[in-house]
CSV table of N, CA and C in Angstrom, one decimal:
chain,number,residue,atom,x,y,z
A,1,MET,N,2.9,7.0,-10.3
A,1,MET,CA,2.1,5.8,-10.5
A,1,MET,C,1.3,5.5,-9.3
A,2,LYS,N,0.0,5.5,-9.5
A,2,LYS,CA,-0.9,5.1,-8.4
A,2,LYS,C,-1.0,3.6,-8.2
A,3,VAL,N,-1.1,3.2,-7.0
A,3,VAL,CA,-1.1,1.7,-6.7
A,3,VAL,C,-2.1,1.5,-5.6
A,4,LEU,N,-2.9,0.5,-5.8
A,4,LEU,CA,-3.8,0.0,-4.7
A,4,LEU,C,-3.1,-1.2,-4.1
A,5,MET,N,-2.9,-1.1,-2.8
A,5,MET,CA,-2.2,-2.2,-2.1
A,5,MET,C,-3.2,-2.8,-1.1
A,6,LEU,N,-3.4,-4.1,-1.3
A,6,LEU,CA,-4.3,-4.9,-0.4
A,6,LEU,C,-3.4,-5.8,0.5
A,7,GLY,N,-3.7,-5.6,1.8
A,7,GLY,CA,-2.9,-6.3,2.8
A,7,GLY,C,-3.6,-7.4,3.6
A,8,LYS,N,-2.9,-8.4,4.0
A,8,LYS,CA,-3.5,-9.5,4.9
A,8,LYS,C,-2.6,-9.6,6.1
A,9,TYR,N,-3.2,-9.5,7.3
A,9,TYR,CA,-2.5,-9.7,8.5
A,9,TYR,C,-2.0,-11.1,8.7
A,10,SER,N,-0.8,-11.3,9.2
A,10,SER,CA,-0.4,-12.6,9.8
A,10,SER,C,-0.9,-12.6,11.2
A,11,THR,N,-0.8,-13.7,11.9
A,11,THR,CA,-1.2,-13.8,13.3
A,11,THR,C,-0.3,-12.9,14.1
A,12,ASP,N,1.0,-12.9,13.8
A,12,ASP,CA,1.9,-12.0,14.6
A,12,ASP,C,1.6,-10.5,14.3
A,13,ALA,N,1.3,-10.2,13.1
A,13,ALA,CA,1.0,-8.8,12.7
A,13,ALA,C,-0.2,-8.3,13.5
A,14,ILE,N,-1.2,-9.1,13.7
A,14,ILE,CA,-2.4,-8.7,14.4
A,14,ILE,C,-2.0,-8.4,15.9
A,15,LYS,N,-1.1,-9.1,16.4
A,15,LYS,CA,-0.7,-8.9,17.8
A,15,LYS,C,0.0,-7.5,18.0
A,16,SER,N,0.6,-7.0,17.0
A,16,SER,CA,1.3,-5.7,17.1
A,16,SER,C,0.7,-4.5,16.4
A,17,ILE,N,-0.7,-4.6,16.2
A,17,ILE,CA,-1.4,-3.4,15.7
A,17,ILE,C,-1.2,-2.2,16.6
A,18,SER,N,-0.9,-1.1,16.0
A,18,SER,CA,-0.8,0.1,16.8
A,18,SER,C,-0.8,1.4,16.0
A,19,LYS,N,-1.1,2.5,16.6
A,19,LYS,CA,-1.0,3.8,15.9
A,19,LYS,C,0.5,4.1,15.5
A,20,GLU,N,1.4,3.7,16.4
A,20,GLU,CA,2.8,3.9,16.1
A,20,GLU,C,3.2,3.2,14.8
A,21,ARG,N,2.8,2.0,14.6
A,21,ARG,CA,3.1,1.2,13.4
A,21,ARG,C,2.6,1.9,12.2
A,22,THR,N,1.4,2.5,12.3
A,22,THR,CA,0.8,3.2,11.2
A,22,THR,C,1.6,4.4,10.9
A,23,LYS,N,2.1,5.1,11.9
A,23,LYS,CA,3.0,6.3,11.6
A,23,LYS,C,4.3,5.8,10.9
A,24,LYS,N,4.8,4.7,11.3
A,24,LYS,CA,6.0,4.2,10.6
A,24,LYS,C,5.7,3.9,9.1
A,25,VAL,N,4.5,3.4,8.8
A,25,VAL,CA,4.2,3.1,7.4
A,25,VAL,C,4.1,4.4,6.6
A,26,VAL,N,3.6,5.4,7.2
A,26,VAL,CA,3.5,6.8,6.6
A,26,VAL,C,4.9,7.3,6.3
A,27,LYS,N,5.8,7.2,7.3
A,27,LYS,CA,7.2,7.6,7.1
A,27,LYS,C,7.9,6.8,6.0
A,28,LEU,N,7.6,5.5,5.9
A,28,LEU,CA,8.2,4.7,4.9
A,28,LEU,C,7.8,5.2,3.5
A,29,VAL,N,6.5,5.5,3.3
A,29,VAL,CA,6.1,5.9,2.0
A,29,VAL,C,6.7,7.3,1.7
A,30,GLU,N,6.8,8.2,2.7
A,30,GLU,CA,7.4,9.5,2.5
A,30,GLU,C,8.9,9.3,2.1
A,31,LYS,N,9.6,8.3,2.7
A,31,LYS,CA,11.0,8.1,2.4
A,31,LYS,C,11.2,7.7,1.0
A,32,LEU,N,10.2,7.1,0.4
A,32,LEU,CA,10.3,6.7,-1.0
A,32,LEU,C,9.7,7.9,-1.9
A,33,ASN,N,9.5,9.1,-1.4
A,33,ASN,CA,9.0,10.2,-2.1
A,33,ASN,C,7.6,9.9,-2.6
A,34,GLY,N,6.8,9.1,-1.9
A,34,GLY,CA,5.5,8.7,-2.3
A,34,GLY,C,4.4,9.5,-1.6
A,35,LYS,N,3.2,9.3,-2.0
A,35,LYS,CA,2.1,10.0,-1.4
A,35,LYS,C,1.0,9.0,-1.0
A,36,ILE,N,0.4,9.1,0.1
A,36,ILE,CA,-0.7,8.3,0.5
A,36,ILE,C,-2.0,9.0,0.3
A,37,TYR,N,-2.9,8.5,-0.5
A,37,TYR,CA,-4.2,9.1,-0.8
A,37,TYR,C,-5.2,8.6,0.2
A,38,ALA,N,-5.1,7.3,0.6
A,38,ALA,CA,-6.1,6.7,1.6
A,38,ALA,C,-5.6,5.5,2.2
A,39,MET,N,-6.0,5.2,3.4
A,39,MET,CA,-5.7,4.0,4.1
A,39,MET,C,-7.0,3.5,4.8
A,40,TYR,N,-7.4,2.2,4.5
A,40,TYR,CA,-8.6,1.7,5.0
A,40,TYR,C,-8.4,0.4,5.7
A,41,ALA,N,-9.1,0.1,6.8
A,41,ALA,CA,-9.2,-1.2,7.4
A,41,ALA,C,-10.4,-1.9,6.8
A,42,LEU,N,-10.3,-3.1,6.4
A,42,LEU,CA,-11.4,-3.8,5.7
A,42,LEU,C,-11.9,-5.0,6.5
A,43,VAL,N,-13.0,-5.5,6.1
A,43,VAL,CA,-13.6,-6.7,6.6
A,43,VAL,C,-13.8,-7.6,5.4
A,44,GLY,N,-13.2,-8.8,5.5
A,44,GLY,CA,-13.3,-9.7,4.3
A,44,GLY,C,-12.0,-10.4,4.0
A,45,GLU,N,-11.8,-10.7,2.8
A,45,GLU,CA,-10.6,-11.4,2.3
A,45,GLU,C,-9.3,-10.7,2.7
A,46,TYR,N,-9.4,-9.4,2.5
A,46,TYR,CA,-8.2,-8.5,2.8
A,46,TYR,C,-8.5,-7.7,4.1
A,47,ASP,N,-7.4,-7.3,4.8
A,47,ASP,CA,-7.6,-6.6,6.0
A,47,ASP,C,-7.3,-5.1,5.9
A,48,LEU,N,-6.5,-4.7,4.9
A,48,LEU,CA,-6.1,-3.3,4.7
A,48,LEU,C,-6.2,-3.0,3.2
A,49,ALA,N,-6.4,-1.7,2.9
A,49,ALA,CA,-6.3,-1.2,1.5
A,49,ALA,C,-5.6,0.2,1.6
A,50,PHE,N,-4.6,0.3,0.9
A,50,PHE,CA,-3.9,1.6,0.8
A,50,PHE,C,-3.9,2.1,-0.7
A,51,LEU,N,-4.2,3.3,-0.9
A,51,LEU,CA,-4.0,3.9,-2.2
A,51,LEU,C,-2.9,4.9,-2.1
A,52,VAL,N,-1.8,4.5,-2.8
A,52,VAL,CA,-0.6,5.3,-2.7
A,52,VAL,C,-0.1,5.7,-4.1
A,53,GLU,N,0.8,6.7,-4.2
A,53,GLU,CA,1.4,7.1,-5.4
A,53,GLU,C,2.9,7.0,-5.2
A,54,LEU,N,3.6,6.3,-6.1
A,54,LEU,CA,5.0,6.1,-6.1
A,54,LEU,C,5.6,6.4,-7.5
A,55,ASN,N,6.9,6.6,-7.6
A,55,ASN,CA,7.5,7.0,-8.8
A,55,ASN,C,7.7,5.9,-9.8
A,56,SER,N,7.9,4.6,-9.4
A,56,SER,CA,8.2,3.6,-10.3
A,56,SER,C,7.8,2.2,-9.7
A,57,ILE,N,7.9,1.2,-10.6
A,57,ILE,CA,7.6,-0.2,-10.2
A,57,ILE,C,8.6,-0.6,-9.2
A,58,GLU,N,9.9,-0.1,-9.3
A,58,GLU,CA,10.9,-0.5,-8.4
A,58,GLU,C,10.5,0.0,-7.0
A,59,ASP,N,10.0,1.2,-6.9
A,59,ASP,CA,9.6,1.8,-5.6
A,59,ASP,C,8.4,1.0,-5.0
A,60,ILE,N,7.5,0.5,-5.9
A,60,ILE,CA,6.4,-0.3,-5.4
A,60,ILE,C,6.9,-1.6,-4.8
A,61,VAL,N,7.9,-2.2,-5.4
A,61,VAL,CA,8.5,-3.4,-4.9
A,61,VAL,C,9.2,-3.1,-3.6
A,62,LYS,N,10.0,-2.1,-3.5
A,62,LYS,CA,10.7,-1.7,-2.3
A,62,LYS,C,9.7,-1.5,-1.1
A,63,LEU,N,8.6,-0.7,-1.4
A,63,LEU,CA,7.6,-0.5,-0.4
A,63,LEU,C,6.9,-1.8,0.1
A,64,SER,N,6.6,-2.6,-0.8
A,64,SER,CA,5.9,-3.9,-0.4
A,64,SER,C,6.8,-4.7,0.5
A,65,ILE,N,8.1,-4.8,0.1
A,65,ILE,CA,9.1,-5.6,0.9
A,65,ILE,C,9.3,-5.0,2.2
A,66,GLU,N,9.5,-3.7,2.2
A,66,GLU,CA,9.8,-3.0,3.5
A,66,GLU,C,8.5,-3.0,4.4
A,67,LEU,N,7.3,-2.9,3.9
A,67,LEU,CA,6.1,-3.0,4.7
A,67,LEU,C,6.0,-4.4,5.3
A,68,ALA,N,6.4,-5.5,4.5
A,68,ALA,CA,6.3,-6.8,5.1
A,68,ALA,C,7.3,-7.0,6.2
A,69,LYS,N,8.5,-6.4,6.0
A,69,LYS,CA,9.6,-6.5,7.1
A,69,LYS,C,9.1,-5.8,8.3
A,70,LEU,N,8.6,-4.6,8.1
A,70,LEU,CA,8.2,-3.7,9.2
A,70,LEU,C,7.0,-4.2,10.0
A,71,THR,N,6.0,-4.8,9.3
A,71,THR,CA,4.7,-5.1,9.9
A,71,THR,C,4.3,-6.5,10.0
A,72,GLY,N,4.9,-7.4,9.1
A,72,GLY,CA,4.5,-8.8,9.0
A,72,GLY,C,3.3,-8.9,8.2
A,73,ILE,N,2.9,-7.9,7.5
A,73,ILE,CA,1.7,-7.9,6.7
A,73,ILE,C,2.1,-8.1,5.2
A,74,SER,N,1.4,-9.1,4.6
A,74,SER,CA,1.8,-9.3,3.1
A,74,SER,C,0.8,-8.5,2.3
A,75,PHE,N,1.4,-7.9,1.3
A,75,PHE,CA,0.6,-7.0,0.4
A,75,PHE,C,0.6,-7.5,-1.0
A,76,MET,N,-0.5,-7.3,-1.7
A,76,MET,CA,-0.7,-7.5,-3.1
A,76,MET,C,-0.8,-6.0,-3.7
A,77,SER,N,0.1,-5.7,-4.7
A,77,SER,CA,0.1,-4.4,-5.3
A,77,SER,C,-0.5,-4.4,-6.6
A,78,LEU,N,-1.5,-3.5,-6.9
A,78,LEU,CA,-2.2,-3.4,-8.1
A,78,LEU,C,-2.0,-2.0,-8.7
A,79,PRO,N,-1.0,-1.8,-9.7
A,79,PRO,CA,-0.9,-0.5,-10.3
A,79,PRO,C,-2.2,-0.1,-11.0
A,80,ALA,N,-2.5,1.2,-10.9
A,80,ALA,CA,-3.8,1.7,-11.3
A,80,ALA,C,-3.7,3.0,-12.1
A,81,ILE,N,-4.6,3.2,-13.1
A,81,ILE,CA,-4.7,4.5,-13.7
A,81,ILE,C,-6.1,5.0,-13.6
A,82,ASP,N,-6.2,6.4,-13.7
A,82,ASP,CA,-7.5,7.0,-13.6
A,82,ASP,C,-8.4,6.5,-14.8
A,83,VAL,N,-9.7,6.5,-14.6
A,83,VAL,CA,-10.6,6.0,-15.7
A,83,VAL,C,-10.5,7.0,-16.9
A,84,GLU,N,-10.3,8.3,-16.6
A,84,GLU,CA,-10.2,9.2,-17.7
A,84,GLU,C,-9.0,8.9,-18.6
A,85,LYS,N,-7.9,8.5,-18.0
A,85,LYS,CA,-6.7,8.1,-18.7
A,85,LYS,C,-6.9,6.8,-19.5
A,86,PHE,N,-7.6,5.9,-18.8
A,86,PHE,CA,-8.0,4.6,-19.4
A,86,PHE,C,-8.8,4.9,-20.7
A,87,ASP,N,-9.8,5.8,-20.6
A,87,ASP,CA,-10.7,6.1,-21.7
A,87,ASP,C,-9.9,6.7,-22.9
A,88,GLU,N,-8.9,7.5,-22.6
A,88,GLU,CA,-8.0,8.1,-23.6
A,88,GLU,C,-7.2,7.0,-24.3
A,89,LEU,N,-6.7,6.0,-23.5
A,89,LEU,CA,-5.9,4.9,-24.1
A,89,LEU,C,-6.7,4.0,-25.0
A,90,VAL,N,-8.0,3.8,-24.7
A,90,VAL,CA,-8.8,2.8,-25.4
A,90,VAL,C,-9.6,3.5,-26.5
A,91,GLY,N,-9.5,4.9,-26.5
A,91,GLY,CA,-10.2,5.6,-27.6
A,91,GLY,C,-11.6,5.7,-27.5
């Protein structure tokens, strides 16, 4: 299941931005047998966008909670399907 995760930094999270923290995020996704397709820094309402693939809704919840604990960043998770699959579903 692909998921677009949009993150917002807290004041404390901004203070601890680092390459090492990014590596920990990657390891966390791998621990859940997930895959990262893309990670972007944004300018605007959200600060980060991750496109990841996980096996279940439960894994999405686990990742979101563990990311918040690890980084202090709050995430909104949006499950997504490919447009081709969407077209099949709607006929």
